[in-house]
PDB file of C-alpha atoms in Angstrom:
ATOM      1  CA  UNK A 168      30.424 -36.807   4.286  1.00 51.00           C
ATOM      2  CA  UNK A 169      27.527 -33.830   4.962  1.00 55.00           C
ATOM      3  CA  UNK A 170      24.451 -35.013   6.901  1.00 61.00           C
ATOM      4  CA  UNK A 171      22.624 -32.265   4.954  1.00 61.00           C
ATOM      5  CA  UNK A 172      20.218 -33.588   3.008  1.00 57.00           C
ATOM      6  CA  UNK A 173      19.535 -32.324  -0.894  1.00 58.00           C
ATOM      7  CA  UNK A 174      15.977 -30.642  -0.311  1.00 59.00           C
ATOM      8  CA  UNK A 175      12.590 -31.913  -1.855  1.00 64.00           C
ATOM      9  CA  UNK A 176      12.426 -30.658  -5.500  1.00 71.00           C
ATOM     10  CA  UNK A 177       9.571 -27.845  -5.842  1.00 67.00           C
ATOM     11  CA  UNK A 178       6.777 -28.561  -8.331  1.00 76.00           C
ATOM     12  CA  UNK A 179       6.389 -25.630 -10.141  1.00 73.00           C
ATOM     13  CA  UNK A 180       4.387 -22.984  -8.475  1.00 78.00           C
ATOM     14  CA  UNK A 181       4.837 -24.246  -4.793  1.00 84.00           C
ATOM     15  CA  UNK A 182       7.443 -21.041  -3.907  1.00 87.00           C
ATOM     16  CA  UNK A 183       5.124 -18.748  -5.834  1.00 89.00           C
ATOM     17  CA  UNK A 184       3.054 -16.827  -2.262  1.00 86.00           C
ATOM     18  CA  UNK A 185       6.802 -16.504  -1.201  1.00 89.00           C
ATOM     19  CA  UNK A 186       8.042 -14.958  -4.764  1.00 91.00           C
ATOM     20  CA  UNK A 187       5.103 -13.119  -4.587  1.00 89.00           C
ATOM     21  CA  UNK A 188       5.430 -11.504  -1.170  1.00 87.00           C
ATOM     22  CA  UNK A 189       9.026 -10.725  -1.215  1.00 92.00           C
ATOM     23  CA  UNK A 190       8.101  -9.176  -4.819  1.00 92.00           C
ATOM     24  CA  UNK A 191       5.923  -6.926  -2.578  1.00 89.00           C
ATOM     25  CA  UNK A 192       8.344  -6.308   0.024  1.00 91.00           C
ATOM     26  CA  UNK A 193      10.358  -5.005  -2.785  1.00 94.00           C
ATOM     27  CA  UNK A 194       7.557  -2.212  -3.844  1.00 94.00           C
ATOM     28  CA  UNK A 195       6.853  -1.562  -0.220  1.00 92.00           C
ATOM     29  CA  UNK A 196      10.383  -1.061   0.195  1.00 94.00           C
ATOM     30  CA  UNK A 197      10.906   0.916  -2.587  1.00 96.00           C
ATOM     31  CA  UNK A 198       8.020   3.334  -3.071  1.00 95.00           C
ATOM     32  CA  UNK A 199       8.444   4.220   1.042  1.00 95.00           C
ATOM     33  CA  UNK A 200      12.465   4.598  -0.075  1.00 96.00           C
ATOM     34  CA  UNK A 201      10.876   7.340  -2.736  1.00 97.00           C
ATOM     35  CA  UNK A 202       8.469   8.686  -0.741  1.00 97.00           C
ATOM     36  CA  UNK A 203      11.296   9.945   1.603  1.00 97.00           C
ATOM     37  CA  UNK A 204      13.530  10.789  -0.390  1.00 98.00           C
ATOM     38  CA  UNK A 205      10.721  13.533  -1.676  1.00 98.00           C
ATOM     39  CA  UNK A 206      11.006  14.477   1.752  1.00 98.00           C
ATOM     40  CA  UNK A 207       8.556  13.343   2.928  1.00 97.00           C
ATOM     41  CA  UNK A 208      10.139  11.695   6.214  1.00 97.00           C
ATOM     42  CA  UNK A 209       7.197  11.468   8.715  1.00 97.00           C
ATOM     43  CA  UNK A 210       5.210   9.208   6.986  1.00 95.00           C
ATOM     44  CA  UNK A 211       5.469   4.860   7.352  1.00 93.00           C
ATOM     45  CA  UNK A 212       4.118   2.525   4.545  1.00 91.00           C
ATOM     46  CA  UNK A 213       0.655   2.254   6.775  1.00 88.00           C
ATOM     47  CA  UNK A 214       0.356   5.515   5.705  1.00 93.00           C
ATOM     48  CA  UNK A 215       0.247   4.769   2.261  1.00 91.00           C
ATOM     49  CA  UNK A 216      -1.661   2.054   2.667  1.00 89.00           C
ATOM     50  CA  UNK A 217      -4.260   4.208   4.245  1.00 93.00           C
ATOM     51  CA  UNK A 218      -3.611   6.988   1.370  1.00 94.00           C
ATOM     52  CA  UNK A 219      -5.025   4.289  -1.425  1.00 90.00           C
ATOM     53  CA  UNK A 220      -7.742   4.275  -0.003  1.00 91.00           C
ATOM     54  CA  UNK A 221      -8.379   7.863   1.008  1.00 93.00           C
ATOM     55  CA  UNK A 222      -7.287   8.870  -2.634  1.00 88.00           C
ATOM     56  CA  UNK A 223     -10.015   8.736  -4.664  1.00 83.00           C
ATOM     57  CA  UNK A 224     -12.862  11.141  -2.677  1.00 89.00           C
ATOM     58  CA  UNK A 225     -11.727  10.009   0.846  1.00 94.00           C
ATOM     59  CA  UNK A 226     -13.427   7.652   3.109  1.00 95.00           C
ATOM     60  CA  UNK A 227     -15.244   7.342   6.579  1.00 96.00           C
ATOM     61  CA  UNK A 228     -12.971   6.149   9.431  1.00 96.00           C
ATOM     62  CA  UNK A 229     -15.065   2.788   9.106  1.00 94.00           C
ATOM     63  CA  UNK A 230     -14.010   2.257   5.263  1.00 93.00           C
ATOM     64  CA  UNK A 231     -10.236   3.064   6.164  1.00 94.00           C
ATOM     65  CA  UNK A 232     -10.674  -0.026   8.890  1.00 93.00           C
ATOM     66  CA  UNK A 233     -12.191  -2.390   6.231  1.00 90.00           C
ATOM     67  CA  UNK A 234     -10.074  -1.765   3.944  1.00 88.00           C
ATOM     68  CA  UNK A 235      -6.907  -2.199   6.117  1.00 89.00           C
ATOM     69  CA  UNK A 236      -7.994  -5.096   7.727  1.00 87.00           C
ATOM     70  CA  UNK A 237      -7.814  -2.923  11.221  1.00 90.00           C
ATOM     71  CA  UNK A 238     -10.174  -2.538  14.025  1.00 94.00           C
ATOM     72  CA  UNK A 239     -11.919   1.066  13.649  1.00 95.00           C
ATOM     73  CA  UNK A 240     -10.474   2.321  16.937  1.00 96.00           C
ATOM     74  CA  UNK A 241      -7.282   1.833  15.206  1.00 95.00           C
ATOM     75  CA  UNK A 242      -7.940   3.363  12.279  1.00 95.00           C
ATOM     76  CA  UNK A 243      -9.255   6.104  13.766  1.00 96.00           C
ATOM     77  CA  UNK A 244      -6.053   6.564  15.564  1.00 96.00           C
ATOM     78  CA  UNK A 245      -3.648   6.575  12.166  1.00 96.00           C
ATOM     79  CA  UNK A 246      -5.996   9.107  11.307  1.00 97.00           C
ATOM     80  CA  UNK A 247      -5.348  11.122  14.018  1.00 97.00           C
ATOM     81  CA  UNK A 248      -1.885  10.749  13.427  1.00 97.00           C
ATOM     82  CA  UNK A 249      -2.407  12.126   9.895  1.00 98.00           C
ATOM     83  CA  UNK A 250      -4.483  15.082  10.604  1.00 98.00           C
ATOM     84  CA  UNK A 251      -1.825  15.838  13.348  1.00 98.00           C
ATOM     85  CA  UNK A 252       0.876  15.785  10.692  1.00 98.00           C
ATOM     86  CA  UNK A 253      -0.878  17.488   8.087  1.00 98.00           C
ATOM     87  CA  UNK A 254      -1.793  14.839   5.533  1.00 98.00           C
ATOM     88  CA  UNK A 255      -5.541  14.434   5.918  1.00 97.00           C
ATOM     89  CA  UNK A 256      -8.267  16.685   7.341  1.00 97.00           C
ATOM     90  CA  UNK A 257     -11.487  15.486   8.668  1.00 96.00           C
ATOM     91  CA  UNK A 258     -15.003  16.583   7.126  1.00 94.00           C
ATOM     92  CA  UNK A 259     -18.395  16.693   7.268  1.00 91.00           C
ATOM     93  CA  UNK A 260     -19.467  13.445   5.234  1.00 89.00           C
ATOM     94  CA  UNK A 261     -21.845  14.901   2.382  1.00 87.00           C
ATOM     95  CA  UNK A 262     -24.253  12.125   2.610  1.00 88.00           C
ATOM     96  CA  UNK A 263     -24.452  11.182   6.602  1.00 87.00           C
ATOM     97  CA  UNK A 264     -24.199  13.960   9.194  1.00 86.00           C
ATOM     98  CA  UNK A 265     -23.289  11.211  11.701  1.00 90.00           C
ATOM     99  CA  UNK A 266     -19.888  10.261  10.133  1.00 88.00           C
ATOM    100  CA  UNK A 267     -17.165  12.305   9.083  1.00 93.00           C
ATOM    101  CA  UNK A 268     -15.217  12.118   5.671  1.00 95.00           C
ATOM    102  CA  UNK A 269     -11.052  12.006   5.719  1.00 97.00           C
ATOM    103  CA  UNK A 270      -9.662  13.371   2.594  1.00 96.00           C
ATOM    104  CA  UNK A 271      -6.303  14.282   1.853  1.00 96.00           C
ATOM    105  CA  UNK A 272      -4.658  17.494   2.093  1.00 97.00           C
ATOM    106  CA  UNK A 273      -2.354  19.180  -0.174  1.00 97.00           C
ATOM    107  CA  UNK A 274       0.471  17.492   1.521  1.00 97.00           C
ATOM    108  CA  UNK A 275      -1.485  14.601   1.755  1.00 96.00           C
ATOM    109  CA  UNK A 276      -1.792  14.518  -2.475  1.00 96.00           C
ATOM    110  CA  UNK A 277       1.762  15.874  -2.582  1.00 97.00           C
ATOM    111  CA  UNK A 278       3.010  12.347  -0.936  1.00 97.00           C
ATOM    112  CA  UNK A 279       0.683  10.662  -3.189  1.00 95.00           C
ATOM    113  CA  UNK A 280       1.919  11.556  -6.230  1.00 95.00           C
ATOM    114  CA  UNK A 281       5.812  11.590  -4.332  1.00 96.00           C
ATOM    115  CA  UNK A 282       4.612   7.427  -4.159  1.00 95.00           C
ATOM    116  CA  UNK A 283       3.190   7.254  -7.219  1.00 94.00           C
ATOM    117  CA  UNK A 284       6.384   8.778  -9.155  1.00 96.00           C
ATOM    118  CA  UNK A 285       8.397   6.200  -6.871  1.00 96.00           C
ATOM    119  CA  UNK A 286       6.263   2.929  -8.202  1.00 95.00           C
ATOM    120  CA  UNK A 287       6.972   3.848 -11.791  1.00 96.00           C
ATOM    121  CA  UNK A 288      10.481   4.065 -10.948  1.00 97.00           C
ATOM    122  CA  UNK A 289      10.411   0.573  -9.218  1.00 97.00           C
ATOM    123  CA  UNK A 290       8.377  -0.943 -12.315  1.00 96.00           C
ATOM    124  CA  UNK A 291      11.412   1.084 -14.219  1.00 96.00           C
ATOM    125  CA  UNK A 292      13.488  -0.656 -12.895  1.00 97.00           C
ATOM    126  CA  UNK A 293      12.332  -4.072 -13.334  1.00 96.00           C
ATOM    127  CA  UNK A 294      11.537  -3.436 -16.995  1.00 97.00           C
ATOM    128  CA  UNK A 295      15.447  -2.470 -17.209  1.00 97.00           C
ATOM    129  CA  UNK A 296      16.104  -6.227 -15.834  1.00 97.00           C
ATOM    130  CA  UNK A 297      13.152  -8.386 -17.440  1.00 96.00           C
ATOM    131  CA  UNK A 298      12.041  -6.404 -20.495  1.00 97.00           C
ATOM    132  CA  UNK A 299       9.197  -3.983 -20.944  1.00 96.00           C
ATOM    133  CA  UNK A 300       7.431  -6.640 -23.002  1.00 96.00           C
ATOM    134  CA  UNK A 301       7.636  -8.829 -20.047  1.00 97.00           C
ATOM    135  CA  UNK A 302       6.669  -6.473 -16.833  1.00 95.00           C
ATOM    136  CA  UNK A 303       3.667  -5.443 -19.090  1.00 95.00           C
ATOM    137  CA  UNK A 304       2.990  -9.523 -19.820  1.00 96.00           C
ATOM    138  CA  UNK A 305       3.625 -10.154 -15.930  1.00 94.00           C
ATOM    139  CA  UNK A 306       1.190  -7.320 -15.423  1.00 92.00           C
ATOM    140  CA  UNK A 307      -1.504  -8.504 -17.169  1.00 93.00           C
ATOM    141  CA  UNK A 308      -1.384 -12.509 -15.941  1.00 93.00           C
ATOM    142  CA  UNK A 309      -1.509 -10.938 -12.201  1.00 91.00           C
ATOM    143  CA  UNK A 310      -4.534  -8.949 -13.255  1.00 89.00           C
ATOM    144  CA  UNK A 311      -6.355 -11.952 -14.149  1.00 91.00           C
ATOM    145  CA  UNK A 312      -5.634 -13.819 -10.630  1.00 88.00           C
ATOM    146  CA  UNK A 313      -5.859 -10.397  -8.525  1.00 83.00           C
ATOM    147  CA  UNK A 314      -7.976  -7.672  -8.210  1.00 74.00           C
ATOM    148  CA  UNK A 315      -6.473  -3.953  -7.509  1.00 68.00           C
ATOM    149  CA  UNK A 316      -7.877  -2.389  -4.850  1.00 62.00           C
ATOM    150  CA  UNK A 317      -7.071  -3.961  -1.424  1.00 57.00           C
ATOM    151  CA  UNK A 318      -4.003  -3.084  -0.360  1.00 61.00           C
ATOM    152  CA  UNK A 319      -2.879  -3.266   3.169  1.00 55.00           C
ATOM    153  CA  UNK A 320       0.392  -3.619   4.940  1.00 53.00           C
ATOM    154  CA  UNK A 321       1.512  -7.041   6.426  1.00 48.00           C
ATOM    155  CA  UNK A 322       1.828  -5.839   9.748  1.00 43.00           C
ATOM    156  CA  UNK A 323       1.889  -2.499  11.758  1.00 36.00           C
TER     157      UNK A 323
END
């Protein structure tokens, strides 16, 4: 006879942060998978964690740290590895002659779109195991529980 015992039955929900996580594991895992196989071989999911938020009409080394959940002094150093490699390029900020905006480059919006090409393949696939009907449904519930914008790697 085992000594193993039969574990605790799980009340419905109580596995859900670890569904959830390894669910985005899977994207991470994925879109980076995508990213590279664009060619785009330099670059390491921080980077497009940082690129989410540099996106939209760049940011101030200070925002990138906030919004990575990173001290600035090292935020300002992924962002001097991305200038070095050609994905971002540092500007004078429009509003504050202090601070300096980082927007992305051509490459920079290139690897973006190499990513975003990559997550519609992922949520392709999972529509080709659980149904379009329910990714979109599964879509929608998250939206009501989590709000887009913060999105930062799980470590560096």
């Amino acid at each position: 006879m085992s000594d193993l015992k039969p574990a605790a039955t799980l009340r419905p929900g109580q596995d859900l942060a670890l569904l959830l996580l390894a669910a985005g594991a899977a994207a991470t895992d994925a879109i980076h998978a995508g990213v590279v196989a664009a060619g785009f071989t330099d670059v390491r999911p921080t980077h497009g964690f940082a690129f989410v938020r540099l996106a939209p009409g760049g940011a101030t080394v200070s925002e990138l740290a906030e919004h990575l959940g990173v001290t600035k002094q090292a935020a300002s150093q992924l962002v001097d590895e991305l200038v070095r490699k050609g994905y971002a390029e540092r500007n004078a900020h429009p509003d504050d002659a202090r601070a300096r905006l980082i927007t992305l480059t051509d490459k920079g919006w290139a690897c973006t779109r190499a990513a975003d090409t990559a997550a519609a393949n992922f949520a392709d696939q999972w529509a080709s195991v659980l149904g379009d009907s329910t990714v979109a449904e599964l879509r929608n519930v998250l939206t009501r529980v989590v709000a887009p914008g913060r999105v930062r790697p799980a470590s560096w």
